[in-house]
């Protein structure tokens, strides 16, 4: 089959790779219907050390089950399935608590130690299929493009945006500020709106993206960054935002979060941190009784909750995909996103 590997900074190639096979009785083989490039894939695109063997890329996949192991009970060949970015058993204490990213048997895509390759490929072996895969009843691989794109967001970005809002306890009447106008930030806006937020301020400076954010529920847009952005949000919110959803992962975004949150407020981070230390002392979080929460989203915990509104068209999170290319063009998909020529690119094998 064909699959995507990264070999160094900016060096993405689609190459031949072994076809996936059943290795454990709990495995399934899924033929890719749609995959995509994630904003977090751009972190290694900027920083990966050179590797002769390369790293298998991709962690979002919507596809059709081709084969299942002897112990798989919840999906069957022919099912269209959603596979989250974290694979999980579904029965350990963490899975039962809705924290599948900490599953004691689970793991992530592209981890040779866990036995997974990447999902920017024609097919994938899915370990722990019963705990990980979510079948989509009544929908096939020939569904319309808009629905397939929306289903694909449930593998990561929609569930991650929802996680940001959920962990911050967004509810009716909340004032929420979202930092970042990438796919996760925009779907954090959508999620905050669904949860009843009254005012949603989107911090972003790409108008096409912030216009989509307004469609998703943003009531205000702040394009300024740094101290100017902090001052603008504090003025809009009469002293600071109750909730800040940080969907970027770089230190300036965290510092901006600290600057705009009001005493007693919540900062919920879901952008993958590109730093190891952050201010949490008296002058940043402690003195104001600020709650810091978030983390890698256990999107599997939210799929059944979010799926019905996608299927009935109540929400259309797939609008974050503004480009679709063939799998062989994956390197171009990375370039388009890195150069801000595309918000999020879907891959079609």
Coordinates of C-alpha atoms in Angstrom, one line a residue:
X1 CA 0.0 0.0 0.0
X2 CA 0.9 3.7 -0.1
X3 CA 1.7 5.5 3.1
X4 CA 3.1 8.8 4.3
X5 CA 6.4 9.2 6.1
X6 CA 8.4 12.2 7.4
X7 CA 12.1 12.0 7.1
X8 CA 13.3 15.4 8.3
X9 CA 12.1 19.0 8.6
X10 CA 9.8 19.7 5.6
X11 CA 10.5 16.3 4.1
X12 CA 7.3 14.4 3.6
X13 CA 7.0 11.5 1.2
X14 CA 4.3 9.0 0.1
X15 CA 6.0 5.7 -0.4
X16 CA 5.3 2.0 -0.5
X17 CA 4.7 0.3 2.8
X18 CA 3.6 -3.2 3.9
X19 CA -0.1 -3.9 3.8
X20 CA -1.5 -4.1 7.4
X21 CA -2.4 -7.6 8.7
X22 CA -4.2 -9.0 11.7
X23 CA -1.7 -9.5 14.4
X24 CA -3.9 -9.9 17.5
X25 CA -7.4 -11.3 17.8
X26 CA -8.6 -7.8 18.9
X27 CA -7.3 -6.2 15.7
X28 CA -9.3 -4.8 12.8
X29 CA -8.0 -3.8 9.3
X30 CA -9.6 -0.5 8.1
X31 CA -9.4 0.6 4.5
X32 CA -9.1 4.4 4.4
X33 CA -12.0 6.5 3.1
X34 CA -10.7 9.8 4.4
X35 CA -7.6 10.9 6.4
X36 CA -6.2 14.3 6.9
X37 CA -3.3 16.5 8.1
X38 CA -3.5 17.9 11.6
X39 CA -2.1 21.1 12.9
X40 CA -0.1 19.1 15.4
X41 CA 1.6 17.3 12.4
X42 CA 3.2 20.7 11.6
X43 CA 5.2 20.6 14.9
X44 CA 7.6 17.8 13.6
X45 CA 7.4 19.3 10.1
X46 CA 9.3 22.2 11.7
X47 CA 11.5 20.3 14.1
X48 CA 12.0 16.6 13.3
X49 CA 15.6 15.4 13.3
X50 CA 16.7 13.6 10.1
X51 CA 15.8 9.9 10.1
X52 CA 16.8 7.4 7.5
X53 CA 13.7 5.2 8.2
X54 CA 11.3 8.1 8.6
X55 CA 8.3 8.4 10.9
X56 CA 4.8 7.1 9.8
X57 CA 2.5 10.1 9.8
X58 CA -1.2 10.6 10.5
X59 CA -3.6 10.0 13.4
X60 CA -7.1 10.7 12.0
X61 CA -8.9 8.1 9.9
X62 CA -12.4 7.4 8.7
X63 CA -12.7 4.1 6.8
X64 CA -14.4 0.8 6.1
X65 CA -13.6 -2.4 8.0
X66 CA -12.1 -5.0 5.8
X67 CA -11.2 -7.7 8.3
X68 CA -11.5 -8.4 12.0
X69 CA -9.7 -10.6 14.5
X70 CA -11.5 -13.5 16.1
X71 CA -12.3 -11.6 19.3
X72 CA -13.7 -8.5 17.7
X73 CA -17.5 -8.1 18.4
X74 CA -18.6 -4.5 17.9
X75 CA -17.6 -3.9 14.3
X76 CA -17.9 -6.1 11.2
X77 CA -16.4 -6.0 7.6
X78 CA -18.2 -3.4 5.6
X79 CA -18.9 -1.0 8.5
X80 CA -17.9 2.6 8.1
X81 CA -16.0 3.4 11.3
X82 CA -14.5 6.4 13.1
X83 CA -11.0 5.7 14.6
X84 CA -9.9 8.2 17.3
X85 CA -6.3 9.4 17.6
X86 CA -5.8 7.5 20.8
X87 CA -6.6 3.8 20.7
X88 CA -8.1 2.2 23.9
X89 CA -9.4 -1.0 25.3
X90 CA -12.7 0.4 26.6
X91 CA -12.7 -1.6 29.8
X92 CA -9.8 -0.5 32.1
X93 CA -10.4 2.0 34.9
X94 CA -9.4 5.0 32.8
X95 CA -11.5 4.1 29.8
X96 CA -14.5 3.6 32.1
X97 CA -13.8 7.0 33.5
X98 CA -13.8 8.6 30.0
X99 CA -10.0 9.1 30.0
X100 CA -9.1 6.9 27.1
X101 CA -5.9 8.7 26.4
X102 CA -4.6 7.1 29.6
X103 CA -5.7 3.6 28.8
X104 CA -3.4 1.0 30.4
X105 CA -3.5 -1.2 27.3
X106 CA -3.8 1.6 24.7
X107 CA -1.5 3.8 22.6
X108 CA -1.3 6.1 19.7
X109 CA -0.9 6.0 16.0
X110 CA 2.6 6.0 14.6
X111 CA 4.1 4.2 17.6
X112 CA 6.2 1.1 16.6
X113 CA 6.3 0.0 20.2
X114 CA 2.5 -0.2 20.2
X115 CA 2.6 -1.7 16.8
X116 CA 0.8 1.1 14.9
X117 CA 1.8 2.9 11.7
X118 CA 0.3 6.2 10.6
X119 CA -3.2 6.9 9.1
X120 CA -2.1 9.0 6.2
X121 CA -2.2 5.8 4.2
X122 CA -4.4 3.5 2.2
X123 CA -5.2 1.3 5.2
X124 CA -4.5 0.8 8.8
X125 CA -4.3 -1.9 11.4
X126 CA -6.4 -0.9 14.4
X127 CA -5.5 -2.6 17.7
X128 CA -8.2 -2.8 20.4
X129 CA -10.9 -2.5 17.8
X130 CA -13.8 -3.0 20.1
X131 CA -12.7 -0.2 22.5
X132 CA -11.5 2.1 19.8
X133 CA -13.7 2.0 16.7
X134 CA -17.1 3.6 16.5
X135 CA -19.4 2.4 13.6
X136 CA -21.5 4.9 11.8
X137 CA -24.9 3.2 11.2
X138 CA -26.6 3.7 7.9
X139 CA -23.7 5.6 6.3
X140 CA -21.3 4.2 3.7
X141 CA -18.1 5.3 2.1
X142 CA -20.1 6.8 -0.8
X143 CA -21.8 9.4 1.5
X144 CA -21.6 13.0 0.4
X145 CA -18.3 14.9 0.9
X146 CA -19.7 17.2 3.6
X147 CA -20.9 14.4 5.8
X148 CA -17.6 12.4 5.4
X149 CA -15.6 15.5 6.4
X150 CA -17.8 16.1 9.5
X151 CA -17.4 12.5 10.5
X152 CA -13.7 12.8 10.1
X153 CA -13.5 15.7 12.6
X154 CA -14.8 13.2 15.3
X155 CA -11.4 11.4 15.1
X156 CA -9.7 14.5 16.7
X157 CA -10.4 18.1 16.1
X158 CA -14.1 18.3 17.0
X159 CA -13.6 16.1 20.0
X160 CA -10.6 18.2 21.0
X161 CA -12.5 21.4 20.8
X162 CA -15.3 19.9 22.8
X163 CA -12.8 18.6 25.4
X164 CA -11.5 22.2 25.8
X165 CA -15.0 23.5 26.5
X166 CA -16.1 20.5 28.6
X167 CA -13.0 20.6 30.9
X168 CA -13.6 24.4 31.4
X169 CA -17.2 23.6 32.5
X170 CA -18.6 26.0 29.8
X171 CA -22.4 26.4 30.3
X172 CA -25.3 28.7 29.8
X173 CA -24.3 32.3 30.2
X174 CA -20.5 31.7 30.1
X175 CA -18.1 34.2 28.6
X176 CA -15.4 32.3 26.7
X177 CA -12.3 33.4 24.9
X178 CA -10.8 31.0 22.3
X179 CA -7.1 31.5 21.4
X180 CA -6.3 30.2 18.0
X181 CA -8.2 30.2 14.7
X182 CA -7.0 26.8 13.5
X183 CA -9.5 23.8 13.2
X184 CA -9.4 23.0 16.9
X185 CA -9.9 26.6 17.9
X186 CA -12.9 27.0 15.6
X187 CA -14.4 23.8 16.8
X188 CA -13.9 25.0 20.4
X189 CA -16.0 27.9 19.4
X190 CA -18.7 25.6 18.0
X191 CA -18.5 23.5 21.2
X192 CA -18.8 26.5 23.5
X193 CA -21.8 27.6 21.6
X194 CA -23.4 24.2 21.8
X195 CA -22.8 24.2 25.6
X196 CA -24.6 27.5 26.0
X197 CA -21.9 30.2 26.1
X198 CA -23.4 33.6 25.9
X199 CA -20.4 35.5 24.7
X200 CA -17.5 33.9 22.7
X201 CA -14.5 35.9 21.7
X202 CA -12.3 34.4 19.1
X203 CA -8.6 35.5 19.0
X204 CA -7.4 35.1 15.4
X205 CA -6.2 37.3 12.6
X206 CA -7.1 35.3 9.4
X207 CA -10.4 36.7 8.3
X208 CA -11.6 33.6 6.3
X209 CA -11.1 31.6 9.5
X210 CA -12.6 34.1 11.9
X211 CA -15.6 34.5 9.5
X212 CA -16.1 30.7 9.9
X213 CA -15.7 31.2 13.6
X214 CA -18.5 33.7 13.6
X215 CA -20.7 31.2 11.7
X216 CA -19.9 28.7 14.5
X217 CA -20.9 31.1 17.2
X218 CA -18.2 33.7 17.9
X219 CA -19.8 37.0 19.0
X220 CA -16.5 39.0 18.8
X221 CA -13.2 38.7 17.0
X222 CA -9.9 40.1 18.4
X223 CA -7.1 40.2 15.8
X224 CA -4.4 41.7 18.1
X225 CA -1.8 39.6 19.9
X226 CA 0.4 40.1 22.9
X227 CA -0.3 43.0 25.2
X228 CA -2.6 44.7 22.7
X229 CA -4.7 41.5 22.4
X230 CA -4.8 41.1 26.2
X231 CA -6.0 44.7 26.6
X232 CA -8.7 44.3 23.9
X233 CA -10.1 41.2 25.6
X234 CA -10.0 42.6 29.1
X235 CA -11.9 45.7 27.8
X236 CA -14.5 43.6 26.1
X237 CA -15.0 41.4 29.2
X238 CA -14.9 44.2 31.8
X239 CA -11.7 42.9 33.4
X240 CA -11.1 39.4 32.0
X241 CA -12.7 36.3 30.5
X242 CA -14.3 33.7 32.8
X243 CA -13.0 30.9 30.5
X244 CA -10.0 30.8 28.1
X245 CA -9.7 27.9 25.7
X246 CA -6.1 27.7 24.4
X247 CA -5.9 25.8 21.1
X248 CA -2.4 26.7 19.9
X249 CA 0.3 25.1 22.1
X250 CA 3.0 27.8 21.9
X251 CA 4.2 29.8 24.9
X252 CA 2.9 33.2 23.7
X253 CA -0.6 31.7 23.5
X254 CA -0.3 30.4 27.1
X255 CA 1.0 33.8 28.3
X256 CA -1.9 35.5 26.5
X257 CA -4.3 33.1 28.3
X258 CA -2.9 34.1 31.7
X259 CA -3.2 37.7 30.7
X260 CA -6.9 37.6 29.8
X261 CA -8.4 35.2 32.4
X262 CA -10.2 36.9 35.2
X263 CA -9.8 35.9 38.9
X264 CA -11.6 32.6 39.6
X265 CA -11.5 31.8 36.0
X266 CA -10.4 28.7 34.0
X267 CA -7.7 28.2 31.4
X268 CA -8.3 25.0 29.4
X269 CA -5.3 24.0 27.2
X270 CA -5.7 21.5 24.3
X271 CA -3.0 22.8 22.0
X272 CA -0.1 20.4 22.3
X273 CA 2.4 22.3 24.4
X274 CA 5.7 23.0 22.7
X275 CA 7.3 23.9 26.0
X276 CA 8.0 22.1 29.2
X277 CA 7.6 24.9 31.8
X278 CA 4.9 27.6 32.1
X279 CA 4.1 30.3 34.7
X280 CA 1.9 28.9 37.4
X281 CA 3.0 30.8 40.5
X282 CA 1.4 33.5 42.6
X283 CA 1.6 36.2 40.0
X284 CA 0.1 34.1 37.2
X285 CA -2.4 31.5 38.5
X286 CA -2.1 31.0 42.2
X287 CA -2.9 34.5 43.4
X288 CA -6.1 34.8 41.3
X289 CA -7.4 31.3 42.1
X290 CA -7.1 30.4 38.4
X291 CA -7.9 26.8 37.4
X292 CA -5.6 25.3 34.7
X293 CA -7.0 22.3 33.0
X294 CA -7.2 20.5 29.6
X295 CA -4.9 18.0 28.1
X296 CA -4.9 15.4 25.3
X297 CA -8.6 15.0 24.4
X298 CA -10.1 11.5 25.0
X299 CA -12.2 12.0 21.9
X300 CA -13.5 8.4 22.1
X301 CA -15.4 9.5 25.3
X302 CA -17.4 12.1 23.3
X303 CA -18.1 10.4 20.0
X304 CA -21.5 8.9 20.7
X305 CA -22.6 12.3 22.3
X306 CA -21.5 14.3 19.3
X307 CA -22.3 11.9 16.4
X308 CA -26.2 12.4 16.3
X309 CA -26.0 16.1 15.6
X310 CA -23.4 15.4 12.8
X311 CA -25.6 12.8 11.3
X312 CA -28.8 14.9 11.3
X313 CA -27.0 18.0 10.1
X314 CA -27.6 20.1 13.2
X315 CA -23.9 20.9 13.2
X316 CA -21.4 20.9 10.3
X317 CA -17.9 20.7 11.8
X318 CA -16.5 19.4 8.5
X319 CA -16.5 23.0 7.3
X320 CA -13.0 23.3 8.7
X321 CA -11.8 21.3 5.7
X322 CA -11.2 23.8 3.0
X323 CA -9.2 21.5 0.7
X324 CA -9.2 17.9 -0.3
X325 CA -6.3 16.3 -2.2
X326 CA -5.3 12.8 -3.2
X327 CA -3.0 10.7 -0.9
X328 CA -0.1 11.1 -3.3
X329 CA -0.3 14.9 -2.8
X330 CA 0.1 14.7 1.0
X331 CA 3.4 16.6 0.9
X332 CA 1.6 19.5 -0.8
X333 CA -1.2 19.3 1.9
X334 CA 1.5 19.9 4.5
X335 CA 2.8 22.9 2.6
X336 CA -0.6 24.4 2.1
X337 CA -1.3 24.2 5.8
X338 CA 2.1 25.4 6.8
X339 CA 1.9 28.4 4.5
X340 CA -1.7 29.2 5.8
X341 CA -3.1 28.6 2.3
X342 CA -5.4 26.0 3.8
X343 CA -7.0 25.6 7.2
X344 CA -7.2 21.8 7.2
X345 CA -6.6 19.4 4.3
X346 CA -8.5 16.1 3.8
X347 CA -6.7 13.2 2.1
X348 CA -8.6 10.9 -0.3
X349 CA -6.8 7.7 -1.2

